[in-house]
Every structure is written in structure tokens, then in C-alpha cells.
XYZ file of C-alpha atoms in Angstrom:
714
model
C -6.185 11.478 -5.592
C -3.683 9.250 -4.969
C 0.033 10.046 -3.274
C 2.425 8.958 -5.610
C 5.675 10.224 -3.402
C 7.533 8.394 -0.869
C 4.594 5.782 -0.098
C 5.475 3.817 3.548
C 6.939 0.883 3.328
C 4.207 -1.634 3.901
C 4.217 -5.638 4.929
C 2.307 -6.774 2.007
C 0.232 -5.391 -0.505
C -3.388 -5.405 1.186
C -5.520 -4.164 -1.697
C -6.502 -5.119 -5.268
C -4.009 -3.605 -7.541
C -6.749 -2.723 -10.210
C -7.961 0.568 -10.586
C -6.902 4.173 -12.279
C -4.282 6.012 -10.903
C -5.945 9.093 -11.040
C -9.071 8.084 -9.583
C -10.321 10.392 -7.010
C -12.084 7.805 -4.989
C -11.598 4.196 -3.991
C -13.740 1.252 -3.473
C -12.674 -2.258 -2.623
C -12.986 -3.409 -6.070
C -10.945 -0.793 -7.677
C -8.585 0.493 -5.308
C -5.034 1.346 -6.034
C -1.478 0.925 -4.585
C -1.208 3.794 -2.064
C -4.848 4.294 -1.697
C -5.181 4.474 1.823
C -4.737 8.321 3.140
C -2.883 9.095 6.173
C -5.289 9.768 8.944
C -3.931 12.399 11.516
C -4.353 12.466 15.220
C -6.892 14.908 16.745
C -7.866 16.238 20.510
C -10.811 14.242 20.183
C -10.555 11.358 23.033
C -9.291 7.615 21.988
C -11.912 5.335 21.904
C -12.109 2.789 25.021
C -10.394 -0.518 24.085
C -12.382 -4.070 24.919
C -11.783 -4.647 28.318
C -12.748 -8.007 27.684
C -10.356 -10.876 28.661
C -8.855 -12.428 25.558
C -10.279 -16.357 25.342
C -8.094 -19.361 24.808
C -7.996 -20.299 21.255
C -9.898 -23.272 20.572
C -7.646 -25.083 17.874
C -3.975 -25.639 18.291
C -1.678 -22.665 17.670
C -0.320 -24.414 14.599
C -1.937 -27.232 12.827
C 0.195 -29.657 11.408
C -2.294 -31.520 9.675
C -2.109 -28.659 7.333
C 1.556 -29.581 6.076
C 2.257 -32.208 3.400
C 4.726 -34.506 4.557
C 4.953 -36.024 1.507
C 7.129 -32.789 0.318
C 10.596 -32.424 1.349
C 11.095 -29.404 3.585
C 14.320 -29.128 2.065
C 13.351 -29.067 -1.523
C 10.467 -26.774 -1.253
C 9.432 -25.461 1.938
C 6.347 -23.600 0.672
C 4.901 -26.654 -0.813
C 5.506 -28.649 2.414
C 3.711 -26.067 4.564
C 0.924 -24.778 2.571
C 0.450 -27.011 -0.549
C -1.874 -28.992 1.112
C -4.097 -25.571 2.128
C -3.673 -24.276 -0.849
C -5.601 -27.177 -2.502
C -7.960 -27.272 0.066
C -8.824 -23.382 -0.389
C -9.619 -22.275 -3.300
C -9.471 -18.514 -4.502
C -13.360 -17.188 -3.722
C -14.901 -15.920 -7.189
C -14.698 -12.501 -5.661
C -11.181 -12.289 -5.239
C -7.699 -12.328 -7.449
C -6.037 -14.111 -4.510
C -6.672 -15.751 -1.290
C -4.237 -16.646 1.540
C -3.153 -15.698 5.047
C -3.577 -12.121 4.446
C -6.893 -12.251 2.903
C -8.818 -14.565 5.823
C -7.972 -12.146 8.343
C -9.021 -9.160 5.964
C -12.189 -11.020 5.300
C -12.828 -11.173 8.813
C -11.919 -8.012 9.807
C -14.615 -7.043 6.693
C -17.233 -9.239 8.396
C -16.508 -7.510 11.633
C -16.825 -3.721 10.298
C -19.813 -5.106 8.336
C -21.420 -5.610 12.122
C -20.620 -2.222 12.919
C -21.630 -0.053 9.934
C -24.930 -2.174 10.031
C -25.689 -1.425 13.261
C -24.565 2.246 12.758
C -27.059 2.675 9.668
C -30.038 1.215 12.219
C -29.004 3.132 14.720
C -28.534 6.605 12.810
C -31.563 8.328 13.736
C -31.269 7.904 17.431
C -27.384 8.568 17.230
C -25.527 11.810 18.525
C -26.126 14.526 15.579
C -22.698 14.791 14.099
C -21.358 11.851 15.606
C -19.161 9.357 13.462
C -21.737 6.530 14.318
C -24.351 8.567 12.749
C -22.188 9.733 9.810
C -20.606 6.172 9.251
C -24.279 4.833 9.710
C -25.476 7.125 6.628
C -22.647 7.094 4.651
C -23.399 3.514 4.240
C -27.020 3.324 4.259
C -26.636 5.822 1.063
C -24.148 3.262 -0.540
C -26.319 0.596 0.101
C -29.903 2.600 -1.319
C -29.473 0.907 -4.532
C -32.980 2.078 -5.839
C -32.155 5.785 -5.221
C -28.645 5.300 -7.045
C -30.300 3.265 -10.347
C -32.973 5.906 -10.301
C -30.172 8.933 -10.253
C -28.287 7.193 -13.031
C -25.490 9.739 -14.326
C -27.456 12.981 -13.346
C -24.991 13.240 -10.301
C -22.265 13.818 -12.355
C -23.702 15.929 -15.139
C -22.530 19.237 -13.464
C -18.975 18.019 -13.598
C -19.551 16.915 -17.127
C -20.883 20.286 -18.192
C -17.795 21.994 -16.868
C -15.702 20.178 -19.434
C -18.263 20.357 -22.067
C -17.752 24.470 -21.336
C -13.971 24.492 -22.012
C -13.063 26.470 -25.024
C -9.100 27.152 -24.167
C -5.923 26.214 -22.478
C -6.474 28.924 -19.837
C -9.803 27.393 -19.306
C -8.289 23.897 -18.910
C -5.950 25.475 -16.087
C -8.747 27.206 -14.220
C -10.757 23.974 -14.809
C -8.053 21.893 -12.810
C -7.448 24.481 -9.961
C -11.354 24.399 -9.394
C -11.039 20.618 -9.573
C -8.354 19.986 -7.267
C -9.955 22.113 -4.856
C -13.307 20.066 -4.762
C -11.014 16.747 -4.138
C -11.025 15.924 -7.769
C -7.350 15.419 -9.014
C -6.854 15.165 -12.760
C -3.454 14.517 -14.613
C -0.984 15.202 -11.370
C -1.204 14.381 -7.703
C -0.824 16.653 -4.860
C -0.743 16.470 -1.180
C 1.287 17.033 1.902
C 4.582 15.372 2.762
C 7.437 15.592 5.217
C 10.247 17.788 3.081
C 13.267 15.423 2.597
C 15.940 17.985 3.580
C 13.651 19.036 6.749
C 11.234 16.450 7.871
C 10.062 18.038 10.696
C 8.392 20.147 8.346
C 5.332 19.390 6.185
C 5.696 20.732 2.392
C 3.615 20.396 -0.591
C 4.084 17.457 -3.124
C 3.094 17.807 -6.572
C 3.928 14.457 -8.512
C 2.942 12.732 -11.853
C -0.146 10.602 -12.074
C -3.053 10.376 -14.840
C -2.433 7.145 -16.271
C -5.661 4.277 -16.294
C -3.320 1.929 -17.317
C -1.232 0.447 -14.423
C 2.312 1.230 -15.205
C 3.800 3.101 -18.331
C 5.282 0.040 -19.986
C 1.531 -1.181 -20.493
C 1.539 1.541 -22.953
C 4.152 0.455 -25.145
C 5.120 -3.252 -24.632
C 3.572 -5.636 -27.154
C 3.073 -8.254 -24.350
C 0.218 -5.733 -23.440
C -1.419 -5.213 -26.792
C -4.654 -7.118 -25.539
C -4.705 -4.996 -22.329
C -4.744 -1.620 -24.574
C -7.030 -3.141 -26.999
C -9.539 -3.646 -23.898
C -8.760 -0.288 -22.523
C -9.722 1.874 -25.324
C -13.139 -0.516 -25.911
C -13.542 0.216 -22.061
C -12.756 4.100 -22.296
C -15.481 4.325 -24.886
C -17.766 2.383 -23.530
C -17.526 4.435 -20.361
C -18.265 7.386 -22.634
C -21.249 5.750 -24.311
C -22.935 4.648 -21.025
C -22.797 8.744 -20.296
C -24.538 10.015 -22.939
C -21.609 10.436 -25.597
C -23.067 8.821 -29.218
C -21.140 5.576 -30.194
C -19.282 7.137 -32.891
C -17.687 10.067 -31.169
C -17.131 7.672 -28.385
C -15.002 5.365 -30.272
C -12.983 8.593 -31.786
C -12.775 10.290 -28.079
C -11.079 6.669 -26.758
C -8.614 6.897 -29.477
C -7.616 10.423 -28.679
C -7.781 9.570 -24.597
C -5.253 6.560 -25.498
C -2.872 8.917 -27.385
C -3.101 11.667 -24.556
C -2.272 8.663 -21.784
C 0.586 7.421 -24.083
C 2.308 10.842 -24.204
C 1.564 11.241 -20.287
C 3.540 7.904 -20.191
C 6.473 8.324 -22.313
C 7.191 11.231 -19.562
C 6.366 9.231 -16.588
C 8.781 7.236 -14.765
C 9.150 3.405 -14.039
C 7.974 1.751 -10.520
C 11.746 1.109 -10.411
C 12.421 4.654 -11.004
C 9.887 5.870 -8.595
C 11.502 3.906 -5.814
C 14.813 6.328 -5.668
C 14.288 9.172 -3.234
C 16.046 11.861 -5.745
C 13.087 11.089 -8.276
C 10.114 11.520 -5.252
C 11.585 14.903 -4.367
C 12.687 18.093 -6.289
C 12.398 21.446 -4.453
C 11.606 24.590 -6.235
C 10.261 28.106 -5.512
C 7.056 29.152 -6.753
C 8.699 31.188 -9.669
C 11.078 28.441 -10.400
C 8.225 25.940 -11.122
C 6.181 28.601 -13.036
C 9.596 29.071 -15.250
C 9.364 24.811 -15.563
C 5.557 25.131 -16.644
C 5.068 28.554 -18.065
C 1.486 27.729 -19.085
C 0.505 26.677 -15.693
C 0.505 29.394 -13.072
C 1.650 27.167 -9.455
C 1.170 30.548 -7.363
C -2.758 30.329 -8.718
C -3.045 26.841 -8.175
C -2.115 27.510 -4.339
C -3.887 30.505 -4.189
C -6.938 27.931 -5.328
C -6.213 25.248 -2.829
C -5.941 28.002 -0.214
C -3.007 26.959 0.804
C 0.632 28.968 1.351
C 3.675 26.609 0.314
C 6.382 29.489 1.516
C 9.800 28.924 0.404
C 8.830 25.983 -2.025
C 7.281 22.994 -2.759
C 8.611 19.621 -4.317
C 7.567 19.181 -8.468
C 8.656 15.887 -8.135
C 9.213 14.753 -11.715
C 10.380 17.356 -13.706
C 10.288 15.745 -16.997
C 6.472 14.482 -16.513
C 5.437 17.958 -15.837
C 7.634 19.732 -18.527
C 5.522 17.098 -20.802
C 2.002 18.373 -18.748
C 2.942 21.837 -20.031
C 3.656 21.132 -23.224
C 0.487 19.356 -23.783
C -1.142 22.507 -22.103
C -0.150 24.407 -24.882
C -0.249 22.107 -27.643
C -2.476 19.177 -27.185
C -6.202 20.416 -28.850
C -8.719 21.529 -26.256
C -11.071 18.688 -27.595
C -8.445 15.791 -26.727
C -8.239 17.718 -22.975
C -11.847 17.226 -23.036
C -12.190 13.985 -24.380
C -9.300 12.902 -21.415
C -11.106 14.739 -18.517
C -14.748 13.501 -19.841
C -13.335 9.944 -19.186
C -11.711 10.161 -16.233
C -14.503 12.066 -14.262
C -16.998 8.963 -15.633
C -14.115 6.593 -14.562
C -13.513 7.880 -11.407
C -17.300 8.262 -10.131
C -18.268 4.588 -11.721
C -18.487 3.100 -8.316
C -20.907 5.224 -7.322
C -23.551 5.645 -9.823
C -25.731 3.147 -11.269
C -24.936 -0.495 -11.796
C -24.481 -0.041 -15.708
C -21.507 1.993 -14.594
C -20.341 -0.275 -11.726
C -20.680 -3.231 -13.777
C -18.364 -1.489 -16.653
C -15.386 -0.967 -14.395
C -15.629 -4.193 -12.961
C -15.662 -5.829 -16.313
C -12.108 -4.170 -17.180
C -10.173 -3.474 -14.174
C -11.801 -6.837 -12.628
C -11.936 -9.367 -15.130
C -9.547 -8.280 -17.862
C -6.725 -6.869 -15.938
C -6.737 -9.151 -13.014
C -9.184 -12.218 -13.815
C -11.653 -11.677 -10.933
C -14.179 -13.922 -11.768
C -17.381 -12.022 -9.799
C -17.429 -8.679 -8.626
C -17.502 -8.251 -4.619
C -21.158 -8.134 -3.112
C -22.600 -4.413 -2.856
C -21.882 -4.283 0.930
C -18.325 -4.969 0.676
C -17.807 -2.377 -2.152
C -19.772 0.010 -0.126
C -17.373 -0.719 2.967
C -14.568 -0.105 0.961
C -16.089 3.309 0.366
C -16.324 4.128 3.973
C -13.086 2.942 4.768
C -11.655 4.973 2.000
C -13.952 8.012 2.898
C -13.911 7.637 7.112
C -11.401 4.725 7.436
C -9.761 6.102 10.856
C -13.324 7.084 12.196
C -14.589 3.273 11.468
C -11.321 2.379 13.115
C -12.368 3.880 16.258
C -15.610 1.732 16.109
C -13.456 -1.114 15.272
C -11.101 -0.609 18.153
C -14.000 -0.445 20.882
C -15.005 -3.707 19.605
C -12.707 -6.107 19.311
C -8.997 -5.112 20.296
C -7.516 -6.613 23.284
C -5.545 -4.853 25.834
C -3.120 -7.713 26.267
C -2.663 -8.325 22.955
C -1.116 -4.694 22.749
C 1.013 -5.343 25.682
C 2.414 -8.807 24.436
C 3.015 -7.194 21.148
C 4.914 -3.932 22.494
C 7.380 -6.904 24.437
C 7.853 -8.347 21.191
C 8.822 -5.121 19.775
C 11.380 -4.643 22.202
C 13.157 -7.668 22.137
C 13.304 -8.064 18.239
C 14.481 -4.143 18.346
C 17.219 -5.101 20.614
C 18.144 -8.168 18.104
C 18.681 -5.462 15.419
C 20.925 -3.371 17.387
C 22.940 -6.301 18.518
C 23.322 -7.259 14.924
C 24.126 -3.916 13.684
C 26.978 -3.996 16.156
C 28.134 -7.223 15.531
C 28.696 -6.493 11.662
C 31.835 -7.403 10.324
C 31.471 -5.713 6.958
C 30.635 -2.221 8.244
C 33.017 0.409 9.784
C 32.620 1.946 13.443
C 31.337 5.272 11.733
C 28.797 4.013 9.954
C 27.708 1.527 12.838
C 27.319 4.427 15.205
C 24.812 6.452 12.675
C 23.244 3.410 11.930
C 22.448 3.098 15.954
C 22.182 6.665 16.214
C 18.999 5.958 13.663
C 17.803 2.869 15.998
C 17.670 5.041 19.044
C 14.926 7.063 17.118
C 12.705 4.503 15.801
C 9.034 5.200 17.163
C 6.874 1.754 17.151
C 2.926 2.078 17.237
C 0.842 -0.466 17.978
C -2.906 -1.073 17.241
C -4.425 2.384 16.855
C -3.840 5.952 17.371
C -2.953 7.518 20.583
C -5.660 10.507 19.806
C -8.374 10.156 17.049
C -8.955 12.414 13.974
C -12.050 14.823 14.609
C -14.381 14.463 11.569
C -16.450 17.703 12.481
C -16.996 19.785 9.474
C -17.789 16.646 6.936
C -22.085 16.588 6.335
C -23.206 13.377 4.820
C -26.718 12.079 4.351
C -28.751 8.700 4.072
C -29.802 9.437 0.170
C -27.088 10.833 -1.996
C -24.220 8.296 -2.191
C -22.600 10.018 -4.915
C -22.592 13.075 -3.084
C -21.396 11.821 0.171
C -17.812 10.453 -1.368
C -17.486 13.802 -3.182
C -17.937 15.619 0.230
C -15.633 13.164 1.748
C -12.934 13.307 -0.717
C -12.821 17.153 -0.534
C -12.980 16.994 3.332
C -10.170 14.389 3.255
C -7.815 16.668 0.760
C -8.527 19.691 2.697
C -7.814 17.834 5.641
C -4.187 16.690 4.124
C -2.959 19.990 2.479
C -3.800 21.926 5.659
C -0.439 20.348 7.058
C 1.611 22.125 4.712
C 3.573 24.552 6.746
C 3.325 22.822 9.631
C 4.848 20.453 11.815
C 5.363 16.733 11.112
C 3.239 14.699 13.466
C 5.102 11.198 14.365
C 1.963 10.214 15.897
C 0.144 10.387 12.930
C -0.999 6.807 11.170
C -1.149 6.190 7.458
C -3.159 2.805 7.886
C -6.495 2.413 9.779
C -6.786 0.101 12.622
C -8.778 -2.736 10.872
C -5.929 -2.855 7.963
C -4.202 -6.489 7.996
C -0.932 -4.801 7.442
C 1.908 -3.048 9.116
C 4.506 -0.342 7.399
C 7.642 1.514 7.910
C 7.582 5.527 7.195
C 11.102 6.554 6.436
C 10.190 10.416 7.106
C 9.131 9.793 10.445
C 11.140 6.350 10.887
C 8.242 5.172 12.822
C 7.220 1.181 12.699
C 3.470 0.863 12.725
C 1.302 -2.504 13.178
C -2.488 -1.815 12.858
C -4.823 -3.532 15.516
C -5.963 -6.266 12.831
C -2.510 -7.922 12.188
C -1.997 -8.359 15.792
C -4.040 -11.778 15.487
C -3.402 -15.638 14.530
C -1.565 -16.915 12.444
C 0.715 -13.750 12.817
C 0.180 -12.911 16.766
C -1.287 -15.290 19.408
C -1.013 -14.034 22.976
C -1.517 -17.645 24.177
C 1.004 -19.016 21.566
C 4.586 -20.180 22.096
C 7.338 -18.069 21.486
C 8.398 -19.450 17.941
C 5.052 -18.839 16.784
C 4.877 -15.437 17.538
C 8.472 -14.740 16.685
C 8.028 -16.772 13.391
C 4.776 -14.472 12.873
C 4.471 -11.269 13.976
C 8.289 -10.966 15.474
C 9.399 -11.193 11.732
C 6.609 -8.394 10.776
C 8.696 -6.381 13.454
C 11.703 -7.196 12.189
C 10.779 -6.214 8.562
C 9.629 -3.057 9.042
C 12.694 -2.288 11.613
C 14.689 -3.434 8.907
C 13.359 -1.359 6.381
C 14.699 1.435 7.689
C 18.055 -0.171 6.739
C 17.068 -0.971 3.280
C 17.893 0.009 -0.325
C 15.514 2.980 0.169
C 14.959 3.460 3.789
C 18.839 3.605 4.212
C 19.246 7.054 2.457
C 17.093 8.516 5.507
C 18.435 9.457 8.778
C 16.810 9.110 12.042
C 15.118 12.605 12.029
C 13.671 11.396 8.599
C 16.116 13.445 6.368
C 16.937 12.185 2.832
C 20.842 12.579 4.146
C 23.962 10.000 3.475
C 25.298 8.673 6.667
C 27.247 5.921 5.095
C 31.009 6.225 4.574
C 31.731 5.702 0.850
C 33.028 2.270 1.063
C 30.299 0.814 3.312
C 27.808 1.759 0.987
C 29.709 -0.097 -1.740
C 29.460 -3.016 0.627
C 26.003 -2.670 1.180
C 25.314 -2.316 -2.185
C 27.521 -5.647 -3.198
C 25.213 -7.622 -1.228
C 22.109 -6.151 -1.932
C 23.367 -6.931 -5.805
C 23.074 -10.766 -4.356
C 19.628 -10.329 -3.395
C 18.457 -8.631 -6.714
C 20.167 -11.361 -8.754
C 18.276 -13.801 -6.390
C 15.305 -12.558 -7.097
C 15.947 -12.107 -10.828
C 16.069 -15.871 -11.159
C 12.694 -16.760 -9.907
C 9.536 -17.547 -12.434
C 6.758 -18.142 -10.125
C 3.964 -18.792 -12.662
C 3.867 -21.960 -13.903
C 2.626 -21.134 -17.454
C 4.729 -17.877 -18.174
C 8.674 -19.301 -17.330
C 9.672 -16.100 -19.341
C 7.667 -13.809 -17.021
C 10.123 -12.954 -13.916
C 10.122 -11.264 -10.501
C 11.923 -7.653 -10.983
C 14.634 -8.125 -8.082
C 15.335 -4.050 -8.351
C 11.552 -3.119 -7.742
C 11.235 -5.803 -4.909
C 14.827 -5.155 -3.318
C 13.400 -3.510 -0.546
C 11.003 -5.720 0.739
C 13.182 -8.640 0.061
C 15.858 -6.588 2.222
C 13.317 -6.231 4.837
C 12.088 -9.716 4.973
C 15.563 -11.243 4.930
C 16.821 -8.752 8.174
C 13.349 -9.096 9.614
C 13.436 -13.160 9.650
C 17.593 -12.729 10.769
C 16.578 -10.662 13.976
C 13.332 -12.461 15.023
C 15.369 -15.776 15.172
C 17.839 -13.969 17.465
C 15.415 -12.755 19.383
C 13.544 -16.042 19.637
C 16.758 -17.626 20.649
C 17.441 -14.749 23.371
C 13.610 -15.478 24.507
C 14.354 -19.099 24.978
C 17.524 -18.637 26.892
C 15.152 -17.544 29.911
C 13.135 -20.389 29.329
C 15.141 -23.657 28.696
C 12.401 -25.927 29.454
C 10.339 -24.648 26.493
C 13.694 -24.423 23.960
C 13.944 -28.279 24.855
C 10.289 -28.933 24.480
C 9.154 -30.291 20.993
C 5.140 -29.168 19.930
C 3.327 -31.851 17.927
C 6.780 -33.674 17.123
C 8.656 -30.206 16.234
C 11.169 -27.952 17.792
C 11.120 -24.523 18.389
C 13.238 -23.451 15.441
C 11.255 -25.623 12.887
C 7.757 -23.933 14.611
C 9.617 -20.513 14.087
C 10.252 -21.186 10.130
C 6.726 -23.170 9.561
C 4.981 -20.220 11.229
C 7.086 -17.825 8.713
C 6.010 -19.766 5.703
C 2.559 -19.961 6.705
C 2.053 -16.523 7.187
C 2.960 -16.201 3.031
C 0.219 -19.082 2.096
C -1.455 -17.711 -0.813
C -3.271 -18.604 -4.060
C -3.514 -15.953 -6.792
C -5.267 -15.713 -10.116
C -2.832 -15.744 -12.998
C -3.781 -12.214 -14.347
C -3.596 -11.031 -10.951
C -0.294 -12.830 -10.924
C 1.366 -11.024 -13.748
C -0.133 -7.514 -12.845
C 1.480 -8.021 -9.548
C 4.977 -8.309 -11.343
C 4.825 -5.171 -13.032
C 3.458 -3.256 -10.118
C 4.085 -4.608 -6.840
C 7.201 -4.075 -4.864
C 6.537 -7.026 -2.799
C 7.670 -10.500 -4.329
C 5.254 -13.323 -4.862
C 4.146 -14.906 -1.711
C 5.149 -18.520 -2.436
C 8.975 -16.843 -2.928
C 8.704 -14.963 0.105
C 7.978 -18.236 2.030
C 11.327 -19.746 0.997
C 13.501 -16.316 -0.207
C 14.933 -15.498 3.438
C 15.282 -18.625 4.829
C 17.514 -20.233 2.056
C 19.814 -17.637 3.069
C 20.102 -18.560 6.567
C 22.188 -21.569 7.796
C 19.588 -21.535 10.977
C 17.027 -22.816 8.376
C 19.314 -25.389 6.915
C 20.414 -26.620 10.602
C 16.611 -26.785 11.975
C 15.493 -29.160 9.151
C 19.007 -31.333 8.938
C 19.167 -29.888 4.992
C 22.073 -31.632 2.815
C 24.259 -28.982 1.428
C 22.951 -29.210 -2.037
C 19.050 -28.895 -1.321
C 17.507 -26.426 -2.930
C 16.518 -24.621 -0.073
C 20.389 -24.325 1.007
C 21.869 -21.552 -1.214
C 25.214 -21.996 -2.030
C 27.956 -19.961 0.181
C 28.987 -17.810 -2.528
C 25.524 -16.898 -3.153
C 24.245 -16.496 0.638
C 22.789 -13.079 1.256
C 23.922 -11.569 4.240
C 22.679 -8.083 4.965
C 21.500 -7.289 8.599
């Protein structure tokens, strides 16, 4: 079950987008956006961080041999910095993209692999019930291919039997109630989240879900006709693998497609879902029951064992109106086909090879263009992360994280935050009234570095070394109930929404925190021994990016306490929207896929990330200048022939070096709130006089936007 309401605003999309929206579990090859479930702290003691001294890197902090000096930096800065590297580093066959993030993610995976392998081998001698033992047994069960092949579809048969037994609309409602309680959500999503009107308290959120294709447009857009055809074929084959006769499987596949097309018509598009008013619709239980007379929410909550008290968010009313209509009018046999398919599809990564390959063929090859499936250990490790991610992170931190990195990162956070405050105070387009509110929000930022102060307690989750599907099911139920148990409880700002081993960073509007997992605190983002320019152009810009999310088009609609409240004057908001509109126009012009000049970036979908890039790079540059004032010798020094200002921008572009397969690039344009990495390397710098000055670009250079088109927000 994937949370669809206000997601943390992450620096980059760290997982593949292939997968089903209503999948109850995620693995490394079929993960979906937002698949990382928040992992809250508990009273368990934190793992001890490594006390080993950080070793001096063997190679240069920035290798200028990677630069393509045959390309003019003022014409194509991304090509100047990254073209040689991209040409020399083809995408691995088991990936859809390859770049700086992916290299670090691969390193993190290898470290995690060492950890889980050791936990597997040592499980017999590990303390009973310890995270070491549970992780070892969970990983062992996933690597036990003989047992998984022998079991075939048997582990799923009890669920399929329940679906086969459905006779009436009320039976369907009862099935949904029970399935959610088991951690298996269908049709819609349900979980906890901060109340948009009182962010100090967690409430329940019900939100649209249930589609097997990436967005609603895939069901109607003529350009997606072949993908729709392939999806129907995939549904039919999935049903056939589970024992449905071929002729019936084809008929049911058509019914599933018709069912999802009806759901899609009532669903909101990704751009629409970015608006807070489309993420939150508070109702009492009585009001909800009136809106869905065929689905009893009081009964649903009782089945989940939660008390929603004054009410909950029925987040997309149009969707739930259609869901209720379908309960009353759609034949039970069609409901059965839909539920049957999604039960099999969701379980496929944990069943025999035929199911795994079938799912990869559609979501990996057809939708994303990935030639080969990831090796089994990576897929199983993905399941370990989905099931016990923070527990694995506790072991990861103890093995690799350097206290020196956390200390230096904290210094950078303070410096960049101070630069953001100074920028807000000096804005010439914002009134003093709104500035005061902005500074109030700035004052309440909570930075979190590396890993949680307290680790989550995993007692109550039972796993074994034999039953992979059963283990994942148990973890799904355990994590679901851990999540919904927060409903009615105070919001914990110390909670993390990413694991320490994740190469990413994020801002959460409803608790006003900026978060930097341990795995991103390494080159090229951060080098404890690197010069200031490299660090401010890397992790400094990341810090600025996440802090700027608090003031992007979405984050700016939340106050310092995390409430969805307007703190702007009408005039200032209009000025902000005008400037943001210029950034939308800038990115709308980009057509990043060479052989598809008609496919453009969606400037509205990517607006929040583009604002954060622009604001983050500007405040990081300011922070660098302040740091250099304290060290004038470094300020005047060239390293490998490049000034500090040049190295700052060079590292920013290096962070975004990436190559992506064409099908994956097309998918990203439809669903990813981030612009393509090659455009992030140039988008923000092209709006900065500091870049033009650093590389002595002429006013008519491609990397220098005309004065009337330059975007300046924060």
C-alpha cells in the first residue's frame, strides 16, 4: 500500500518507476514512487556509528580529465562536464539509467549485500528476535529459490480462494476491510499523516489508488495504445500463470482494463495531485458514509482497529464517488477479475520464476526498456529494504557512517540555512509583512543528518528462513499497523521518511524538516577532505534545495508548524506566481529526448523541484562566498586550473551526470516531478549571473538566459 497524499519532496527519484500503484509490496525491479514507508523512531538505543577515521581519498576530489574541453561550457555546460563520462559509462543491462546517484546507490547496495549475507550466515548464532537474526532470515528466505519454485502459486491460493468466494457487493466490501487489515490494500490507499489544519496531530488519509498503469492518461492517450495492448496481454498471462484457463483469462483481462479505465477517469493527474487542496478533504465518518453509501467507513475503521475520532481525510472525493458507484453497479465477476489480477500481480516478485519474469517483461522491458532483470540478490535486498528498511539502516550506519561526515555536514547546513535567511531578508519583491512570516518559518526548520536519533522497534514481527512470501506478507501487515497506529497520536518530527542507506534527501512540508540520509554524504555530493567549492556545489546545493522546498509553489502553502495556511499577502503571492510562471515556461521549452522532439518537460509537474534547484544553487553559492571570505587564500587559489566559482558549478553539473534509456525517459516525463538530470545541470545556472561571470560567457551564449527571461525567486 503506497501513500499517495503529500509526499516528502525528495532531491531525486531514487527508485525505478516501473510497478503497479496498488501493489502492497515493492522490490528492487518493480518499485513505485513513494514506496519508502516512513520509519519512525522508538525507544531502542541508536546503533553506534563507526569510530574509524575518514581516510584521505586516493583520487582527486574532482577529476578534470572527465571534462570535454571540446565543448563550450557557455553553450552546453552539461556536455562540457558530463559528455565524456556518459560516453565512457554505458547503462548496465539491469538498469534503466546510470549516473552519479546510481553509482552511489550501487555502492550502497554492495555494502548492504555484505551486511545481509553476514546476517544470513550468522542467523543461527544471533540473538533470538534481534534485527540481525530477522534480516538474515528474511534475506535467506528470498534467496531460497528451490523452495520458492517448489511452492509455485500455492502461497497465494488462500487469497485467491477468498476472491473466488465473493458473491455480492457486500462480500466485496467485507473482503476489502479484511484485506486492508492484513496489509493488502486494493483500489484505494489508507494510512496516517499529519493533519493539514493541525499538523501536530496524525489523522487517517484515504486516497486514490488502484491503477496498474503509471498515470490516468495511459488509459486514454492515443500515444499509449501499444502500452495498453501490452498491459492487457500482461494481465491475461498473469491470470493464466495462476491457473485461469486461457480463454477466461483473456476475457477477464478485458474486464480489468475496463474497470481500471473507469477508475482512471475519476482519478487526478500527477500535476493535479501536487495541489494541497487535492490531497486533503477532511470529513466526519458520517459525512464519508453519506458520500459512499455502499462502503461503511465506520465498519472499515473497526476492521483496522483504529479510531479516527473527529474524522479523516477522504482526499479525492470524485474518486471515492466513482468507487462507491462501481461497488453498486459493476458486476461481481468483474470485481473478482480485478482483485484476482492485482493479488497475483502484487505477489509475483515473491513467487516462482515464471511470475517474476512475467512481471519484469511488462514493467521492466515494455514500459521502461530495461534489457535484463536485476540479479536475484538485488531484488531480494529490495524486499528487505521495503520490509525492514530502517533496521537494515541501523546496521548500515554502524558499519560505514563516519562521525566526521556528520559534523562537517552540520556546519554546511548551518551556513546554507543562514544564506537562505539573508536572501529572504534582501528580497526586493516581497513585503516586510510576508518576509516576517517567511523568517518565522525559516526559524522552525529542523535539519536531520545521517540517521534517526532513535531506532524503530521490530519486536512483534516474526520471520523465518523458509517462507519468502509469508515473510513479506507478515512485514506488510506489521508495517501497515505500525503506520495506522499513529492516527490520533502527536506528530513526531524526529521520524524519518527515508532509510539511512538511501542516496537521496528530502523536505517534509507537514513537519518542516530537511533530511539528509547517511548514504548521500559522500563524493560527489560531499567530501570531508574536499575544498569548499566542491562541497557547496554538491551537498551545499542539496541542502539549499531541500530548504528551498519550504518556499516552493507547494511548500510555500504550509507554515512553519506544517499547517496548510496562507502566510502571504495577496500582492506578494501574485509576484511569486508570476516568477514561478517564468520557470514553468523555461522548462516547458525543453525537449530532452533526441528522437522525440515533440515530447517536452511538463513545467508545472516539475515546478517545485525546479524552484528548489534554483533557490538551492543560489543560496549555496552565497554560502560559498561567505566561506571564502574567511579563507581569502583559498578564494584566490585555482585547483587544476579552475577557480572556486568554476569548481562550484562543475560539481553541481557532475552531480546530475546521467544516461537514461529512451522508454524510461518517456515514462519519467509523464510521472516524475523532477526534470531530466541533464536539464537540472543547466536549468538553474542559466538563470545566474554568477555562472556567466565564472565562465566569462558572452550575453548571447546558450547558457545565458536573456535578462527578461531570467528567473529569480529566492
